PDB file as gemmi writes it, atoms N, CA and C in Angstrom:
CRYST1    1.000    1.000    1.000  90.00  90.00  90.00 P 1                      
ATOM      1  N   UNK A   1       1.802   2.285  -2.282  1.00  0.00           N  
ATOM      2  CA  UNK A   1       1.280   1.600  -1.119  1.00  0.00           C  
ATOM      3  C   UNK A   1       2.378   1.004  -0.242  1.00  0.00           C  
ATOM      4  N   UNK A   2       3.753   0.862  -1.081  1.00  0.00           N  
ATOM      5  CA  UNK A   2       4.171   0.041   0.130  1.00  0.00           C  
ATOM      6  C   UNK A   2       4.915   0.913   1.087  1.00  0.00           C  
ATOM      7  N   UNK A   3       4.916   2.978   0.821  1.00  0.00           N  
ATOM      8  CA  UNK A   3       5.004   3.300   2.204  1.00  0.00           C  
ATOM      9  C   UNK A   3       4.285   2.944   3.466  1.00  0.00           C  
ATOM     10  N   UNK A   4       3.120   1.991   2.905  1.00  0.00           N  
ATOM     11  CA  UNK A   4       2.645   2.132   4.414  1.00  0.00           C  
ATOM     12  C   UNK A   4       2.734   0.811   4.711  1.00  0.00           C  
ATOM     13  N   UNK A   5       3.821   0.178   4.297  1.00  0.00           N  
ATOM     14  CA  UNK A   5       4.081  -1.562   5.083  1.00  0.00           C  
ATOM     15  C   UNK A   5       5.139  -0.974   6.129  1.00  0.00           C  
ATOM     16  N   UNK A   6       5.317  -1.437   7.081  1.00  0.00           N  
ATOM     17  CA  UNK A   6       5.723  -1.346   8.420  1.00  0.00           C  
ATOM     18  C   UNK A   6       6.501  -2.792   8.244  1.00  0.00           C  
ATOM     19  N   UNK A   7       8.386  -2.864   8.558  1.00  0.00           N  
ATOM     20  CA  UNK A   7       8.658  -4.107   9.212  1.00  0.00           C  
ATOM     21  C   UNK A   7       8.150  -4.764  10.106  1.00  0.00           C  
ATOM     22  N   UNK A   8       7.170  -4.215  10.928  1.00  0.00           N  
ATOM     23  CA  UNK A   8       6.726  -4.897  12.263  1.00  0.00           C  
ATOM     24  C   UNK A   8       5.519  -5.708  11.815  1.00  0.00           C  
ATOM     25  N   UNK A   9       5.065  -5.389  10.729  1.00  0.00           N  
ATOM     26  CA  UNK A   9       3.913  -5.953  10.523  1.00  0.00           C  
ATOM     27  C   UNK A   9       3.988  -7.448  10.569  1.00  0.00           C  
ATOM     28  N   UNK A  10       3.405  -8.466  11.129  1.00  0.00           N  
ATOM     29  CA  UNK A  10       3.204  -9.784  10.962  1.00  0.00           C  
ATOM     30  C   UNK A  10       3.041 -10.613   9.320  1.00  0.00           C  
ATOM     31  N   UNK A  11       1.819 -10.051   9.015  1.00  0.00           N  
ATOM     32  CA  UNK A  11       1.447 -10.873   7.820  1.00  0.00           C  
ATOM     33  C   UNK A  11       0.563  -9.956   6.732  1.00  0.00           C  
ATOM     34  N   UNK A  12       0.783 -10.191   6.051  1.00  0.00           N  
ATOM     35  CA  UNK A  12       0.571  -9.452   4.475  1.00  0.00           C  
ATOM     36  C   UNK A  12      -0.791 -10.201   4.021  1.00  0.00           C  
ATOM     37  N   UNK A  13      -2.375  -9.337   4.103  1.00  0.00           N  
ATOM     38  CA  UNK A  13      -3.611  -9.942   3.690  1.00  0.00           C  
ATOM     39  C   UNK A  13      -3.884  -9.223   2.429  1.00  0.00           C  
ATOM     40  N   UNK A  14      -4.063 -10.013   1.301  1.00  0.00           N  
ATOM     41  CA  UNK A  14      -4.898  -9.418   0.072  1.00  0.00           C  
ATOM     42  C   UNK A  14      -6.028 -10.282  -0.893  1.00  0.00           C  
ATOM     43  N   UNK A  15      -6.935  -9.991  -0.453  1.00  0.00           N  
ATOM     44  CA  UNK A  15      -7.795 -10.190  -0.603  1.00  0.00           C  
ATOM     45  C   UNK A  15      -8.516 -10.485  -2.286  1.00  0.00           C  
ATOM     46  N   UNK A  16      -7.593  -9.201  -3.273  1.00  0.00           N  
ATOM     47  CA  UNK A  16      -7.472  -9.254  -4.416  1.00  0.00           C  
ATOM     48  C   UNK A  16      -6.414  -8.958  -4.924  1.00  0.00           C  
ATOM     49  N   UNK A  17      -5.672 -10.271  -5.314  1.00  0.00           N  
ATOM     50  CA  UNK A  17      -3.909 -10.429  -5.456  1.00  0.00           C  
ATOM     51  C   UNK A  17      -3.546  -9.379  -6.613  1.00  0.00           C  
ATOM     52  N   UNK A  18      -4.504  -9.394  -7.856  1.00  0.00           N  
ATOM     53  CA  UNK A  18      -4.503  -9.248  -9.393  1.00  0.00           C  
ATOM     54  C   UNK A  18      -2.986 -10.050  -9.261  1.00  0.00           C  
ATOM     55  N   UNK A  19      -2.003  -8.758 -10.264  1.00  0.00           N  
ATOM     56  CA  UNK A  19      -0.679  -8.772 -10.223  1.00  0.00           C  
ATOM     57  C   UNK A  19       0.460  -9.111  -9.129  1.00  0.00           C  
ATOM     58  N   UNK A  20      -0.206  -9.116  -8.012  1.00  0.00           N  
ATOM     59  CA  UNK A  20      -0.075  -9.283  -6.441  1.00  0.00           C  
ATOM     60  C   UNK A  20       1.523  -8.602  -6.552  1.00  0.00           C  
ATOM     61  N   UNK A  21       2.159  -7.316  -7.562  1.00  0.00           N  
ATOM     62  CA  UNK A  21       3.258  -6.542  -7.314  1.00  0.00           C  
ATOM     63  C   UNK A  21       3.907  -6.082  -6.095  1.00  0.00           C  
ATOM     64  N   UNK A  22       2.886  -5.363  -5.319  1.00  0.00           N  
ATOM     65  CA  UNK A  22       2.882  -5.176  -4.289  1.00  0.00           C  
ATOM     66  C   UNK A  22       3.509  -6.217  -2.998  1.00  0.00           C  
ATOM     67  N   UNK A  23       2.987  -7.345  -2.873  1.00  0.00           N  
ATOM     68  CA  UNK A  23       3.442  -9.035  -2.519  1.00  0.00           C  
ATOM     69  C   UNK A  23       4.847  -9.127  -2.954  1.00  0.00           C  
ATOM     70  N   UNK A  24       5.085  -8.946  -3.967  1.00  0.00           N  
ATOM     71  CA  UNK A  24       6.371  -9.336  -4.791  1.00  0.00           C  
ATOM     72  C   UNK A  24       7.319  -8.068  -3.702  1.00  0.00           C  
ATOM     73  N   UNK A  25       6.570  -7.088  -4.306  1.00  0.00           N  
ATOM     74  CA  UNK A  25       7.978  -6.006  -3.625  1.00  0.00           C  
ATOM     75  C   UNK A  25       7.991  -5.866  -2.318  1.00  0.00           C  
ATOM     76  N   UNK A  26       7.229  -5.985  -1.351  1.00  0.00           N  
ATOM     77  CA  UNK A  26       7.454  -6.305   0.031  1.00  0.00           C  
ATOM     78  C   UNK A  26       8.281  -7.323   0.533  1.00  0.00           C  
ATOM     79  N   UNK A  27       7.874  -8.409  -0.310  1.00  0.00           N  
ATOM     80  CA  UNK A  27       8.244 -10.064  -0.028  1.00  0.00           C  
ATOM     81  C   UNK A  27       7.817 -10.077   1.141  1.00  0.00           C  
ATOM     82  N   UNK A  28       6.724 -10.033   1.925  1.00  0.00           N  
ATOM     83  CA  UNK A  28       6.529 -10.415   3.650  1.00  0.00           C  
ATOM     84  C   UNK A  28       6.632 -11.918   3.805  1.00  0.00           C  
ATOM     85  N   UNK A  29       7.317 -12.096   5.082  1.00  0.00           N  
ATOM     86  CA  UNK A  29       7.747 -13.476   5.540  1.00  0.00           C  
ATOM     87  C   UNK A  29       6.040 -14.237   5.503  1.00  0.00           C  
ATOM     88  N   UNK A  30       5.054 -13.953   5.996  1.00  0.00           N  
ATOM     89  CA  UNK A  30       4.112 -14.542   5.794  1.00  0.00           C  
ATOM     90  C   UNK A  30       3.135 -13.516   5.118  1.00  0.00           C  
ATOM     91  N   UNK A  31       1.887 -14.590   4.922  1.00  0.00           N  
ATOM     92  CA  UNK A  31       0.919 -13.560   3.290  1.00  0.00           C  
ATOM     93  C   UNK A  31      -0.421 -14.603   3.725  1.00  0.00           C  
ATOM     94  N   UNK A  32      -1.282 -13.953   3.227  1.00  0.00           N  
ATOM     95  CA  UNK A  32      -2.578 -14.587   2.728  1.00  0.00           C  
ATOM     96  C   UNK A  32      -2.926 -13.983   1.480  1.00  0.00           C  
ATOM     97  N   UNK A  33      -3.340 -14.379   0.422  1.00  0.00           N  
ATOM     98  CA  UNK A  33      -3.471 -13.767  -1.345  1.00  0.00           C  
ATOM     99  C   UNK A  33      -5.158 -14.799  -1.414  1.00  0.00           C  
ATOM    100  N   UNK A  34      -5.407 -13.611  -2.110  1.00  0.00           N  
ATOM    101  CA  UNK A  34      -6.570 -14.657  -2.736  1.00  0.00           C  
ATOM    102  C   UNK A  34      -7.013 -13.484  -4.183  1.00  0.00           C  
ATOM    103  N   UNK A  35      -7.710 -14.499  -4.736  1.00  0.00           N  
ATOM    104  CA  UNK A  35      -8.134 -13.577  -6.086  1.00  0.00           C  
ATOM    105  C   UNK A  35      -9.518 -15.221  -6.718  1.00  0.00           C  
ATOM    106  N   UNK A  36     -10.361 -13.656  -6.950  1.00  0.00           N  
ATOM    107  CA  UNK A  36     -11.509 -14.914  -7.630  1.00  0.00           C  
ATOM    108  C   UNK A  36     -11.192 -15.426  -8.668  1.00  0.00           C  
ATOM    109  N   UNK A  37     -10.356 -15.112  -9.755  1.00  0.00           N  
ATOM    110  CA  UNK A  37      -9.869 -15.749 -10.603  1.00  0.00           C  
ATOM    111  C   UNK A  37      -8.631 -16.278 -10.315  1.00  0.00           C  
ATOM    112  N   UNK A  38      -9.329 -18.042 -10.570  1.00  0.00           N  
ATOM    113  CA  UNK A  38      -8.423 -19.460 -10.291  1.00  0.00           C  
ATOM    114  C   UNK A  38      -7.251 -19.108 -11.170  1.00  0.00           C  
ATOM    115  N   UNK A  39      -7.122 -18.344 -12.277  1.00  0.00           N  
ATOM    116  CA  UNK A  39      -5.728 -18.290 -13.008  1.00  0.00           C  
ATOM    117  C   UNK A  39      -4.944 -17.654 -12.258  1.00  0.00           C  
ATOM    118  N   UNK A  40      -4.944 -16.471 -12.070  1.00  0.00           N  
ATOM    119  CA  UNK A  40      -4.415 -15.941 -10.903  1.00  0.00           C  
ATOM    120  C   UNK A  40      -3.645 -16.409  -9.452  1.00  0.00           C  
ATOM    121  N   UNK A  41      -4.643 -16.945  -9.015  1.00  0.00           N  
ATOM    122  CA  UNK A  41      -4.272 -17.861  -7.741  1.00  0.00           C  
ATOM    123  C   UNK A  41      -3.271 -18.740  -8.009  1.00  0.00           C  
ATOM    124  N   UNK A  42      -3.832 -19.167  -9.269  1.00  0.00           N  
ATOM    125  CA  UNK A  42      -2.754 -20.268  -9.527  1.00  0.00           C  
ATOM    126  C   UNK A  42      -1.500 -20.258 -10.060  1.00  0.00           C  
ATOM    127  N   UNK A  43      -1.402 -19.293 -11.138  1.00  0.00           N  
ATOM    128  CA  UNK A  43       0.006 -18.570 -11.669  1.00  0.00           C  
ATOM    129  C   UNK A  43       1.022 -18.430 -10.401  1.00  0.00           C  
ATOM    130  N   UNK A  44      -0.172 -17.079  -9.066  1.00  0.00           N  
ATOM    131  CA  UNK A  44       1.038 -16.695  -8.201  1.00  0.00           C  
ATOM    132  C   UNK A  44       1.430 -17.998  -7.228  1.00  0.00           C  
ATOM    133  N   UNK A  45       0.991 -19.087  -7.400  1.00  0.00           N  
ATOM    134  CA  UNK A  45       1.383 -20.254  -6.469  1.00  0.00           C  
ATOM    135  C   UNK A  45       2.556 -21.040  -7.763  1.00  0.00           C  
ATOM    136  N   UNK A  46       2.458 -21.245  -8.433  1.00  0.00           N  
ATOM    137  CA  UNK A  46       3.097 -21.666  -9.284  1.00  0.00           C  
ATOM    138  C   UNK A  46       4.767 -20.687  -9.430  1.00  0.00           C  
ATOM    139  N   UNK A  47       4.591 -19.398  -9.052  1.00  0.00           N  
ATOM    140  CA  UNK A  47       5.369 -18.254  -9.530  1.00  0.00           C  
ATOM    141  C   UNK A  47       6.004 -18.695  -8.072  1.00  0.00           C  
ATOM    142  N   UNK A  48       5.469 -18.834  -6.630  1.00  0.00           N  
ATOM    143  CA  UNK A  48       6.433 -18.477  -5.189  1.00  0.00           C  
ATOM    144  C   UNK A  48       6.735 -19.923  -4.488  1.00  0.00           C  
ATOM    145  N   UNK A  49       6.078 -21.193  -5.426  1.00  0.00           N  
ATOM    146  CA  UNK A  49       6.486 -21.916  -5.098  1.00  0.00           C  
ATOM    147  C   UNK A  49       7.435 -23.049  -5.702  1.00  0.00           C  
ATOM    148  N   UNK A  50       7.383 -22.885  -6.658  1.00  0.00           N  
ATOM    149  CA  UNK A  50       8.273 -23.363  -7.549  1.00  0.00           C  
ATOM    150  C   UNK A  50       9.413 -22.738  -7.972  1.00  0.00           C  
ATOM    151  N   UNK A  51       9.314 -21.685  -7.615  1.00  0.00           N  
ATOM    152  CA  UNK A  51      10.428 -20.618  -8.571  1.00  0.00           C  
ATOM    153  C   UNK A  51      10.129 -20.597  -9.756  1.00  0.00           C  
ATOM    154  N   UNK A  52       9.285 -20.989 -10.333  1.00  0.00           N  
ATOM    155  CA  UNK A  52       9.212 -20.620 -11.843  1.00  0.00           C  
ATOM    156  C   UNK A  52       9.382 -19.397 -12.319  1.00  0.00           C  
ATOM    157  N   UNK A  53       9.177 -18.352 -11.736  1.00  0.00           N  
ATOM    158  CA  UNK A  53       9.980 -16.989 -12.269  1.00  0.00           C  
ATOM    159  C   UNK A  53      11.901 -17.207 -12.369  1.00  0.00           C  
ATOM    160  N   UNK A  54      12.054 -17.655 -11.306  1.00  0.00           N  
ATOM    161  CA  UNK A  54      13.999 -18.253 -11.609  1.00  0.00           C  
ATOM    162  C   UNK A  54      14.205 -18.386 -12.774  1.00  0.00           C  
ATOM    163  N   UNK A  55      13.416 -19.809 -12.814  1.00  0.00           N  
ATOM    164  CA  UNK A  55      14.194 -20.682 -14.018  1.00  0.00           C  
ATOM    165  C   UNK A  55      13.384 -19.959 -15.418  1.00  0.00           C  
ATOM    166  N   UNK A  56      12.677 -19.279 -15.559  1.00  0.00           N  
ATOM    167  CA  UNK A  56      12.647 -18.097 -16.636  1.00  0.00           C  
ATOM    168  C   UNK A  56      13.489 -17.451 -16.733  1.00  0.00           C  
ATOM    169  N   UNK A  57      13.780 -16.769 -15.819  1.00  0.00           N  
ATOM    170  CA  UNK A  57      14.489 -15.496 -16.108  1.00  0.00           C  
ATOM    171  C   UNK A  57      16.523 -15.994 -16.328  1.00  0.00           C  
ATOM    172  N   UNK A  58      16.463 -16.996 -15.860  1.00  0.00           N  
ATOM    173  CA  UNK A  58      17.687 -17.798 -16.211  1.00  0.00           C  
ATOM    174  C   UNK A  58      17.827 -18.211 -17.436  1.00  0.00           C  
ATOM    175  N   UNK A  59      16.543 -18.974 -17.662  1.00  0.00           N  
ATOM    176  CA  UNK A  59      16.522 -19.555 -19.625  1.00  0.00           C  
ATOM    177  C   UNK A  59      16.111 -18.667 -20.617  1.00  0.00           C  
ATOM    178  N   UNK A  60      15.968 -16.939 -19.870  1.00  0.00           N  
ATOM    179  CA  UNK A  60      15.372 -16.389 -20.781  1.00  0.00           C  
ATOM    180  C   UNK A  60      15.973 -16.139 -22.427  1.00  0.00           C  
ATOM    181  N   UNK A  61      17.340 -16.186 -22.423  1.00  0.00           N  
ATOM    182  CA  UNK A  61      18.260 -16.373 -23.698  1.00  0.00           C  
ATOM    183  C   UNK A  61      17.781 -17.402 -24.298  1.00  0.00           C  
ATOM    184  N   UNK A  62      17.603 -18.732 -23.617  1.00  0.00           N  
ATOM    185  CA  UNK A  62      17.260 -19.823 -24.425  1.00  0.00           C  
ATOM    186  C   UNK A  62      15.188 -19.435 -25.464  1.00  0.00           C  
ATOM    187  N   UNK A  63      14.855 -18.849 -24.601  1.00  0.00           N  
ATOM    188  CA  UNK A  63      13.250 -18.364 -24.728  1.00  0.00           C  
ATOM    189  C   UNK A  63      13.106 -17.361 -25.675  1.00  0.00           C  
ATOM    190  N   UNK A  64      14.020 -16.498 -25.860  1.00  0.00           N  
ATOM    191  CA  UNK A  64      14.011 -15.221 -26.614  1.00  0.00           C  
ATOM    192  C   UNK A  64      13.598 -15.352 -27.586  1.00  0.00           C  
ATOM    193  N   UNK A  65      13.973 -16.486 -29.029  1.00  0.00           N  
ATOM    194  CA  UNK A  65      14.037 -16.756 -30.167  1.00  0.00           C  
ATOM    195  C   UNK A  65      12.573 -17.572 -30.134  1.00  0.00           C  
ATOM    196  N   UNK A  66      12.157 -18.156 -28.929  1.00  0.00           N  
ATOM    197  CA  UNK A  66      10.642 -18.556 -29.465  1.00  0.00           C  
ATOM    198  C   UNK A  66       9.407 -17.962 -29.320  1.00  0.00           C  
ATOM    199  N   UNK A  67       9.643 -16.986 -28.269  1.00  0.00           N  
ATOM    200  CA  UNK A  67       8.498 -15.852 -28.341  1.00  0.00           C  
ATOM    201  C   UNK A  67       8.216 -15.012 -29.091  1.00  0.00           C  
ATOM    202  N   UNK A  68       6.725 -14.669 -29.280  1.00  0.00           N  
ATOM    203  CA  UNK A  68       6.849 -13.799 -30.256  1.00  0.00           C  
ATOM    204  C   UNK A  68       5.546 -12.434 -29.795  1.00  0.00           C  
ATOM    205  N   UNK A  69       5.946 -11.365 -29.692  1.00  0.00           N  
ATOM    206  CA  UNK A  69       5.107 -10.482 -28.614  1.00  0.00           C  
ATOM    207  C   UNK A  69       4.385  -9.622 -29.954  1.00  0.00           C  
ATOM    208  N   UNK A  70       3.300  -9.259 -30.005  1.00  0.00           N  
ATOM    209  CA  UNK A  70       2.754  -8.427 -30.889  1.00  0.00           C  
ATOM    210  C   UNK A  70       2.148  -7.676 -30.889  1.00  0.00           C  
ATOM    211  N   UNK A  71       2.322  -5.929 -30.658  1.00  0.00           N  
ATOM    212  CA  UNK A  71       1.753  -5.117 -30.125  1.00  0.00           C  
ATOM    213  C   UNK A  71       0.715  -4.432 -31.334  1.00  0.00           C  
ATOM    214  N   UNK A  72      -0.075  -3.639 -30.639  1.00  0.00           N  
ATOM    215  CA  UNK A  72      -1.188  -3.026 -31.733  1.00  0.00           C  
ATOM    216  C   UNK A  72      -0.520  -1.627 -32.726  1.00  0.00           C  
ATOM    217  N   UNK A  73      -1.048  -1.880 -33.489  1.00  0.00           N  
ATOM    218  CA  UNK A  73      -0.181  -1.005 -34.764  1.00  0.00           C  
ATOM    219  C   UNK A  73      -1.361   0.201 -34.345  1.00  0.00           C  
TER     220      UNK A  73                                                      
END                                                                             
């Protein structure tokens, strides 16, 4: 999809953020996001306004040793 973002475009509307990837890899100077699920909404406000993706991916050495990921056998 994002062949068809245009630099000229003004502002970036999505209506259903999910993963809002798309958002991420454009980065448009302005956006409207919405998603019916409040987790969502709230993660990606938490994620573009805080930087909380930064300071993850900075402490992720410190994080490594306490996560623990568990995939299906």
């Amino acid at each position: 999809l994002s062949d068809y973002w245009m630099v000229g475009f003004k502002r970036y509307i999505e209506p259903f953020a999910g993963s809002a990837c798309l958002f991420f890899y454009i980065n448009p100077k302005e956006s409207i996001l919405g998603d019916i699920n409040k987790g969502i909404s709230d993660a990606i406000i938490l994620v573009t306004e805080n930087d909380f993706l930064g300071k993850v991916i900075k402490n992720i050495d410190l994080l490594k040793d306490s996560i623990v990921f568990k995939g299906t056998d």
